[in-house]
């Protein structure tokens, strides 16, 4: 521990300087990607792909240079404590360095360029609901992702090599086990609620885009999102991306028929944003100032979206305010709105799914991704396999690919391995919420009055401020006393949905 109390050794300073350059380059790429997602005109695509490929290649070369390996070895000799900022940085940099070195620079450049082009093809394919427009791009992506898994190497499953990028230390085997426990419990819950319907009349949630934007902004501000260090724009697929220190961008999409879709997507993305804004700014650009994993990131978004936003307490407080933006809401009660946003019904689109059926969407994607990576499934089989499996699972027949395999952005950026982190996020969110409640008996009274500060402060202290000092498993054990499991998620669902 002593090493952290003195001036950091010269080797660490040199290494930090190099990592700052890498971080500058990668955040510049984020700005370009955000622009591509929001405002970039179509004609700019080819050059944008060149820009992103160039930056990706440079950042990879800087990060994997031999000098970095030497500096890492030197720093490992300093004996930094394992959970100090320096110790965590050296540990995580080493981990990422060893992985990055396995990828040839030419592969990295090719992958970056391909991602930029595939995103546009996906967007067009989704808009027209034509899988064939995306298919040639996806073939290239899947081939490169398979190659990537081979470059990284793995012990049992090539999927592990990809999952590692989003949930370090996680294994497909453990995810399979969690999902196998979860599935029968979800099916049982679904049977209990299948016959229930809510009493909110159709069309009661209509709202103009302008009204939705104003209301969403007010809610995001109320939960603590700092608009001096962030903003909301419009995209095909909602996301949250940090473009630099003090710059967190949220995006969503709007449907005038139902304001709750953009509201819950903003609560979700603002949950990510609160995490990003709560990371220690003095460590920005290093692991000590970065999120632990996507399973923890998604726990923050799902916590605000579901445990806060879909609660009875939320609508008790927000119903009269929402009536200012959507006057027809005066015709329904807070209780009716609460019932509406908790309606359990299998549906096509993952991001709009209710809390019970949500994880079924993940199970489908996880199964398909593993089969794609291990070559048991080919890209040409995707729509057919998706539609068949989805119908078996939910009873719903998919009539257009935009309601099926084209709905999600992830495969267009090569993000195979990402989806299971949503379920981990659901489980972690429930587990964290139970602990927050146990440690703060006034929490629910606060939420009923639209006071979110105590909950946010708790999350800041217990999760956000830690950056990546702990791996996700250690962090969950440290904060909640247990590793990630399905119990709390099911208890909370049972209480909310069935009671
Ligand atoms: Zn998310």
XYZ file of C-alpha atoms and ligand atoms in Angstrom:
500
model
C 0.000 0.000 0.000
C 2.926 2.303 0.728
C 3.647 2.775 -2.956
C 0.347 4.591 -3.453
C 1.139 7.119 -0.745
C 4.324 8.368 -2.382
C 4.809 10.043 -5.736
C 4.028 7.453 -8.383
C 7.188 5.931 -9.733
C 8.538 7.170 -13.057
C 7.507 4.021 -14.910
C 3.917 4.432 -13.808
C 3.911 8.058 -14.920
C 5.232 7.077 -18.337
C 2.679 4.333 -18.667
C -0.141 6.673 -17.614
C 0.959 9.189 -20.232
C 0.818 6.529 -22.947
C -2.586 5.344 -21.756
C -3.867 8.897 -21.812
C -2.964 9.091 -25.502
C -4.790 5.819 -26.137
C -7.803 7.164 -24.277
C -7.750 10.412 -26.258
C -7.793 8.456 -29.510
C -10.544 6.105 -28.439
C -12.768 8.928 -27.198
C -12.252 10.734 -30.516
C -13.536 7.572 -32.184
C -16.552 7.750 -29.855
C -17.304 11.303 -31.013
C -17.185 10.169 -34.624
C -19.398 7.149 -33.901
C -21.913 9.277 -32.012
C -22.024 11.678 -34.941
C -22.519 8.788 -37.352
C -25.445 7.577 -35.233
C -27.123 10.953 -34.963
C -26.397 13.662 -37.533
C -23.920 12.448 -40.149
C -25.232 12.705 -43.736
C -25.222 9.434 -45.682
C -22.638 10.725 -48.169
C -20.012 10.908 -45.433
C -19.995 7.175 -44.774
C -16.981 5.973 -46.771
C -14.674 8.646 -45.382
C -16.024 8.187 -41.854
C -15.192 4.488 -42.108
C -11.634 5.487 -43.107
C -11.393 7.876 -40.157
C -12.558 5.264 -37.664
C -10.310 2.579 -39.131
C -7.322 4.936 -38.956
C -7.959 5.906 -35.349
C -8.655 2.322 -34.304
C -5.408 1.186 -35.883
C -3.363 3.968 -34.277
C -4.807 3.401 -30.873
C -4.143 -0.351 -31.166
C -0.516 0.260 -32.207
C 0.069 2.683 -29.349
C -1.484 0.314 -26.842
C 0.287 -2.849 -27.958
C 3.795 -1.413 -28.451
C 6.595 -3.394 -26.826
C 7.390 -0.397 -24.599
C 3.988 -0.790 -22.928
C 4.779 -4.395 -22.013
C 8.100 -3.301 -20.480
C 6.460 -0.492 -18.502
C 3.759 -2.862 -17.282
C 6.395 -5.290 -16.022
C 8.165 -2.449 -14.260
C 4.917 -1.258 -12.641
C 4.027 -4.785 -11.550
C 7.228 -4.685 -9.527
C 6.085 -1.651 -7.526
C 3.709 -3.681 -5.366
C 0.675 -1.438 -5.690
C -2.194 -2.684 -3.538
C -4.648 -4.758 -5.600
C -7.625 -2.434 -5.097
C -5.821 0.899 -5.205
C -6.300 3.011 -8.313
C -2.743 2.250 -9.444
C -3.017 -1.452 -8.680
C -6.328 -1.760 -10.534
C -4.978 0.219 -13.488
C -1.882 -1.919 -13.872
C -3.909 -5.133 -13.490
C -6.552 -4.106 -16.066
C -4.065 -2.580 -18.500
C -2.099 -5.832 -18.409
C -5.256 -7.827 -19.034
C -6.280 -5.685 -22.009
C -2.708 -5.500 -23.306
C -2.350 -9.288 -23.402
C -5.644 -9.606 -25.268
C -5.051 -6.735 -27.688
C -1.596 -8.071 -28.606
C -3.206 -11.216 -29.962
C -4.971 -9.257 -32.705
C -2.919 -8.388 -35.800
C -3.010 -4.609 -36.493
C -4.367 -5.205 -39.998
C -7.261 -7.180 -38.501
C -8.106 -4.311 -36.136
C -8.168 -1.758 -38.967
C -10.298 -4.026 -41.149
C -12.733 -4.685 -38.298
C -13.159 -0.970 -37.534
C -13.884 -0.122 -41.150
C -16.279 -3.015 -41.521
C -18.210 -1.968 -38.376
C -18.799 1.540 -39.664
C -20.150 0.240 -42.980
C -22.210 -2.539 -41.397
C -23.962 -0.100 -39.070
C -25.338 1.878 -42.003
C -26.382 -1.299 -43.803
C -28.171 -2.518 -40.666
C -29.982 0.797 -40.260
C -31.207 0.681 -43.847
C -32.103 -3.025 -43.635
C -34.074 -2.421 -40.443
C -35.906 0.574 -41.920
C -36.944 -1.507 -44.937
C -37.211 -4.737 -42.952
C -34.997 -6.504 -45.512
C -32.486 -8.901 -44.008
C -30.802 -9.359 -47.397
C -29.476 -5.772 -47.220
C -27.639 -6.545 -43.990
C -26.727 -10.152 -44.746
C -23.455 -9.673 -46.706
C -22.156 -7.372 -43.941
C -23.189 -9.772 -41.219
C -21.456 -12.650 -42.994
C -18.201 -10.667 -42.855
C -18.778 -9.710 -39.234
C -19.514 -13.232 -38.071
C -16.456 -14.543 -39.905
C -14.239 -11.926 -38.321
C -15.753 -12.462 -34.891
C -15.026 -16.204 -35.188
C -11.486 -15.334 -36.201
C -11.252 -12.947 -33.260
C -12.251 -15.685 -30.812
C -9.530 -17.885 -32.317
C -6.939 -15.111 -31.981
C -7.888 -14.537 -28.339
C -7.978 -18.250 -27.557
C -10.207 -20.001 -25.025
C -10.362 -23.041 -22.802
C -13.776 -24.536 -23.432
C -15.945 -22.283 -25.554
C -15.001 -19.740 -28.240
C -17.887 -17.660 -26.876
C -15.881 -17.096 -23.674
C -13.234 -15.239 -25.639
C -15.872 -12.746 -26.811
C -17.821 -12.493 -23.562
C -14.581 -11.457 -21.885
C -14.733 -8.081 -23.651
C -18.019 -7.220 -21.947
C -17.945 -9.203 -18.704
C -14.347 -9.962 -17.730
C -14.048 -13.280 -15.957
C -17.518 -14.540 -16.967
C -17.928 -17.864 -18.733
C -20.651 -19.115 -21.061
C -21.064 -22.183 -18.857
C -22.071 -20.075 -15.830
C -24.403 -17.917 -17.922
C -26.016 -21.074 -19.318
C -26.556 -22.302 -15.775
C -28.119 -19.005 -14.610
C -30.420 -18.901 -17.625
C -31.407 -22.538 -17.104
C -32.455 -21.664 -13.534
C -34.252 -18.546 -14.664
C -36.247 -19.958 -17.555
C -38.697 -22.237 -15.700
C -39.253 -19.509 -13.099
C -40.136 -17.025 -15.836
C -42.463 -19.477 -17.539
C -44.211 -20.095 -14.200
C -44.595 -16.336 -13.591
C -45.913 -15.865 -17.083
C -48.577 -18.497 -16.475
C -49.674 -16.695 -13.325
C -50.226 -13.380 -15.102
C -51.259 -14.461 -18.576
C -54.933 -13.841 -18.029
C -54.592 -10.462 -16.339
C -55.139 -7.283 -18.299
C -54.781 -3.632 -17.375
C -57.620 -1.172 -17.539
C -55.880 1.780 -19.202
C -57.741 2.694 -22.399
C -55.879 2.413 -25.713
C -54.248 5.631 -26.891
C -54.036 7.211 -23.461
C -50.249 7.396 -23.699
C -50.107 9.374 -26.936
C -47.808 12.369 -26.944
C -45.983 14.630 -29.380
C -42.227 14.252 -29.741
C -41.767 17.725 -28.233
C -43.850 16.833 -25.159
C -41.952 13.562 -24.762
C -38.609 15.329 -25.013
C -39.595 17.902 -22.379
C -40.986 15.293 -19.984
C -38.037 12.915 -20.427
C -35.615 15.723 -19.726
C -37.472 16.622 -16.545
C -37.436 13.018 -15.316
C -33.754 12.521 -16.206
C -32.883 15.715 -14.328
C -34.931 14.642 -11.326
C -33.048 11.348 -10.965
C -29.776 13.254 -11.093
C -28.525 13.233 -14.682
C -26.342 16.306 -15.167
C -27.245 18.090 -18.405
C -24.257 20.395 -18.074
C -22.198 17.299 -18.757
C -24.509 15.496 -21.140
C -27.391 15.719 -23.597
C -30.110 13.690 -25.330
C -30.387 13.187 -29.106
C -32.388 10.955 -31.445
C -31.183 7.654 -32.965
C -32.459 4.402 -34.458
C -31.336 2.442 -31.400
C -31.142 4.091 -27.966
C -27.704 4.200 -26.343
C -25.461 6.021 -23.881
C -21.911 6.888 -24.802
C -19.239 8.890 -23.052
C -17.375 11.046 -25.542
C -14.907 12.504 -23.088
C -14.613 13.810 -19.534
C -17.796 15.704 -18.690
C -19.551 14.615 -21.876
C -22.114 11.841 -21.601
C -24.529 11.450 -24.530
C -27.874 9.719 -24.281
C -30.052 8.887 -27.262
C -33.535 7.543 -27.768
C -36.251 7.181 -30.400
C -39.862 8.370 -30.247
C -43.231 6.936 -31.096
C -46.104 9.412 -30.823
C -48.530 6.604 -30.036
C -46.859 5.858 -26.693
C -44.684 8.242 -24.700
C -43.711 5.525 -22.234
C -41.433 3.876 -24.815
C -39.079 6.846 -25.004
C -39.512 7.540 -21.294
C -38.315 4.069 -20.287
C -35.535 4.108 -22.808
C -34.375 7.435 -21.363
C -34.625 6.112 -17.804
C -32.534 3.163 -18.980
C -29.907 5.254 -20.775
C -29.855 7.868 -17.999
C -29.148 4.993 -15.585
C -26.045 4.257 -17.662
C -25.348 7.990 -17.732
C -25.557 8.353 -13.943
C -22.969 5.585 -13.633
C -20.681 7.294 -16.148
C -21.139 10.680 -14.454
C -20.483 9.120 -11.040
C -17.144 7.514 -11.930
C -14.216 9.272 -10.256
C -13.304 12.110 -12.659
C -9.687 12.262 -11.491
C -9.206 8.802 -12.987
C -10.986 9.482 -16.276
C -9.522 7.453 -19.118
C -8.048 4.778 -16.849
C -9.673 1.599 -15.465
C -9.930 3.175 -11.993
C -12.236 5.746 -13.583
C -14.116 3.337 -15.842
C -17.087 1.006 -15.482
C -16.329 -2.511 -14.246
C -18.265 -4.491 -16.812
C -21.405 -4.348 -18.914
C -23.216 -6.595 -16.406
C -22.695 -3.866 -13.804
C -23.437 -1.121 -16.334
C -26.713 -2.759 -17.281
C -27.568 -3.124 -13.603
C -27.503 0.646 -13.276
C -29.733 1.181 -16.304
C -32.192 -1.552 -15.352
C -32.319 -0.315 -11.750
C -33.494 3.156 -12.768
C -35.665 1.906 -15.588
C -37.452 -0.850 -13.694
C -36.973 -0.692 -9.959
C -37.461 3.052 -9.865
C -39.339 3.888 -13.065
C -41.837 1.048 -13.165
C -42.666 1.243 -9.463
C -46.012 2.290 -8.029
C -44.130 5.017 -6.120
C -42.870 6.475 -9.407
C -46.337 6.985 -10.848
C -47.811 8.217 -7.566
C -45.355 11.088 -7.801
C -45.130 11.607 -11.571
C -48.738 11.153 -12.680
C -49.872 14.742 -11.937
C -46.709 16.127 -13.545
C -47.075 13.901 -16.621
C -50.620 15.311 -17.058
C -49.040 18.720 -17.806
C -47.301 17.166 -20.829
C -49.911 14.583 -21.850
C -53.307 16.054 -20.789
C -55.331 12.939 -21.634
C -53.583 11.185 -18.729
C -56.106 12.980 -16.502
C -58.521 10.274 -17.635
C -56.523 7.553 -15.929
C -55.242 7.058 -12.393
C -51.656 6.605 -11.282
C -52.569 3.035 -10.465
C -53.801 2.440 -14.025
C -50.559 3.831 -15.435
C -48.565 1.652 -13.073
C -50.529 -1.378 -14.263
C -50.034 -0.384 -17.892
C -46.258 -0.094 -17.700
C -46.096 -3.419 -15.898
C -48.319 -5.267 -18.295
C -46.823 -8.685 -18.898
C -47.271 -9.845 -22.423
C -44.796 -11.480 -24.815
C -43.802 -8.953 -27.448
C -41.435 -8.723 -30.399
C -39.055 -5.964 -29.366
C -36.538 -6.586 -26.581
C -36.066 -2.987 -25.475
C -39.836 -2.596 -24.991
C -40.308 -5.965 -23.297
C -41.827 -6.256 -19.839
C -39.678 -7.389 -16.946
C -40.926 -10.972 -16.987
C -40.450 -11.781 -20.664
C -37.329 -9.639 -21.134
C -34.875 -12.401 -20.342
C -36.521 -14.740 -22.848
C -35.235 -12.339 -25.522
C -31.742 -12.707 -24.086
C -31.970 -16.507 -23.985
C -32.775 -16.575 -27.692
C -29.877 -14.299 -28.596
C -27.408 -16.075 -26.314
C -28.284 -19.441 -27.840
C -27.973 -18.080 -31.388
C -24.714 -16.284 -30.754
C -23.085 -19.377 -29.311
C -24.214 -21.398 -32.324
C -22.980 -18.715 -34.732
C -19.574 -18.533 -33.103
C -19.160 -22.312 -32.964
C -20.307 -22.621 -36.597
C -23.457 -24.605 -35.772
C -25.469 -21.823 -37.344
C -24.759 -19.726 -40.437
C -25.854 -16.178 -41.174
C -28.272 -17.320 -43.899
C -30.147 -19.382 -41.275
C -30.620 -16.468 -38.865
C -34.102 -15.185 -39.806
C -35.596 -18.672 -40.033
C -34.020 -19.895 -36.811
C -34.927 -16.700 -34.954
C -38.556 -16.778 -36.058
C -38.996 -20.446 -35.268
C -37.382 -20.258 -31.825
C -39.215 -17.053 -30.943
C -42.563 -18.555 -31.839
C -41.834 -21.664 -29.792
C -40.897 -19.497 -26.834
C -43.666 -16.906 -26.957
C -46.344 -18.148 -29.326
C -45.854 -15.027 -31.472
C -45.318 -15.298 -35.205
C -42.793 -12.845 -36.633
C -43.997 -11.347 -39.904
C -41.135 -8.958 -40.599
C -37.430 -9.075 -39.775
C -37.490 -5.602 -38.223
C -39.610 -7.226 -35.485
C -37.148 -10.103 -35.311
C -33.481 -10.506 -36.151
C -32.991 -6.935 -37.416
C -34.225 -5.155 -34.297
C -30.951 -4.881 -32.376
C -27.882 -2.874 -33.306
C -25.333 -5.127 -31.563
C -24.339 -7.513 -34.334
C -23.705 -4.589 -36.682
C -20.812 -3.470 -34.479
C -19.561 -7.010 -33.941
C -20.925 -7.013 -30.388
C -21.424 -10.773 -30.188
C -21.046 -11.639 -26.504
C -22.847 -8.557 -25.246
C -26.427 -9.802 -24.805
C -25.976 -11.981 -21.694
C -24.849 -8.876 -19.793
C -28.463 -7.640 -19.929
C -29.619 -10.591 -17.874
C -26.659 -10.201 -15.532
C -27.706 -6.559 -15.283
C -31.267 -7.541 -14.345
C -30.023 -9.876 -11.633
C -27.461 -7.403 -10.315
C -30.009 -4.568 -10.316
C -32.448 -6.500 -8.133
C -29.652 -7.586 -5.821
C -28.347 -4.035 -5.426
C -31.845 -2.636 -4.915
C -32.548 -5.148 -2.136
C -29.321 -4.156 -0.392
C -30.037 -0.438 -0.809
C -33.463 -0.991 0.738
C -32.052 -2.987 3.632
C -29.472 -0.313 4.393
C -31.901 2.580 4.016
C -35.380 1.939 5.437
C -36.533 5.393 4.268
C -35.785 4.576 0.635
C -39.330 3.772 -0.468
C -40.777 6.825 1.283
C -38.205 8.925 -0.599
C -39.119 7.388 -3.936
C -42.821 8.048 -3.344
C -41.981 11.725 -3.009
C -39.784 11.862 -6.089
C -36.606 12.140 -4.014
C -33.816 10.190 -5.646
C -30.733 11.685 -4.031
C -30.285 9.102 -1.279
C -30.477 6.190 -3.720
C -28.098 7.882 -6.129
C -25.636 8.703 -3.358
C -25.699 5.078 -2.216
C -24.995 3.879 -5.769
C -22.266 6.491 -6.156
C -20.521 5.414 -2.980
C -20.921 1.675 -3.346
C -20.637 1.191 -7.113
C -19.753 4.256 -9.194
C -16.848 5.592 -7.130
C -15.128 2.208 -7.214
C -14.488 2.408 -10.955
C -12.821 -0.877 -11.912
C -10.940 -1.386 -8.652
C -12.837 -4.644 -8.203
C -13.918 -7.148 -10.808
C -17.711 -7.450 -11.103
C -17.967 -10.627 -9.059
C -15.926 -9.150 -6.217
C -17.891 -5.923 -6.346
C -21.250 -7.703 -6.086
C -19.972 -9.770 -3.167
C -18.539 -6.721 -1.468
C -21.705 -4.624 -1.821
C -24.470 -7.227 -1.518
C -22.722 -10.090 0.284
C -23.505 -12.525 -2.545
C -22.365 -13.272 -6.046
C -24.853 -12.679 -8.861
C -27.871 -14.966 -8.543
C -31.510 -15.125 -9.606
C -33.219 -15.017 -6.183
C -33.720 -11.278 -5.685
C -34.790 -10.684 -9.258
C -37.498 -13.331 -8.937
C -38.633 -12.090 -5.520
C -39.046 -8.568 -6.817
C -40.842 -9.727 -9.949
C -43.148 -11.896 -7.895
C -43.963 -8.967 -5.587
C -44.567 -6.524 -8.414
C -46.226 -8.600 -11.052
C -48.311 -11.095 -9.214
C -49.483 -9.162 -6.185
Zn -28.336 -0.672 -21.505
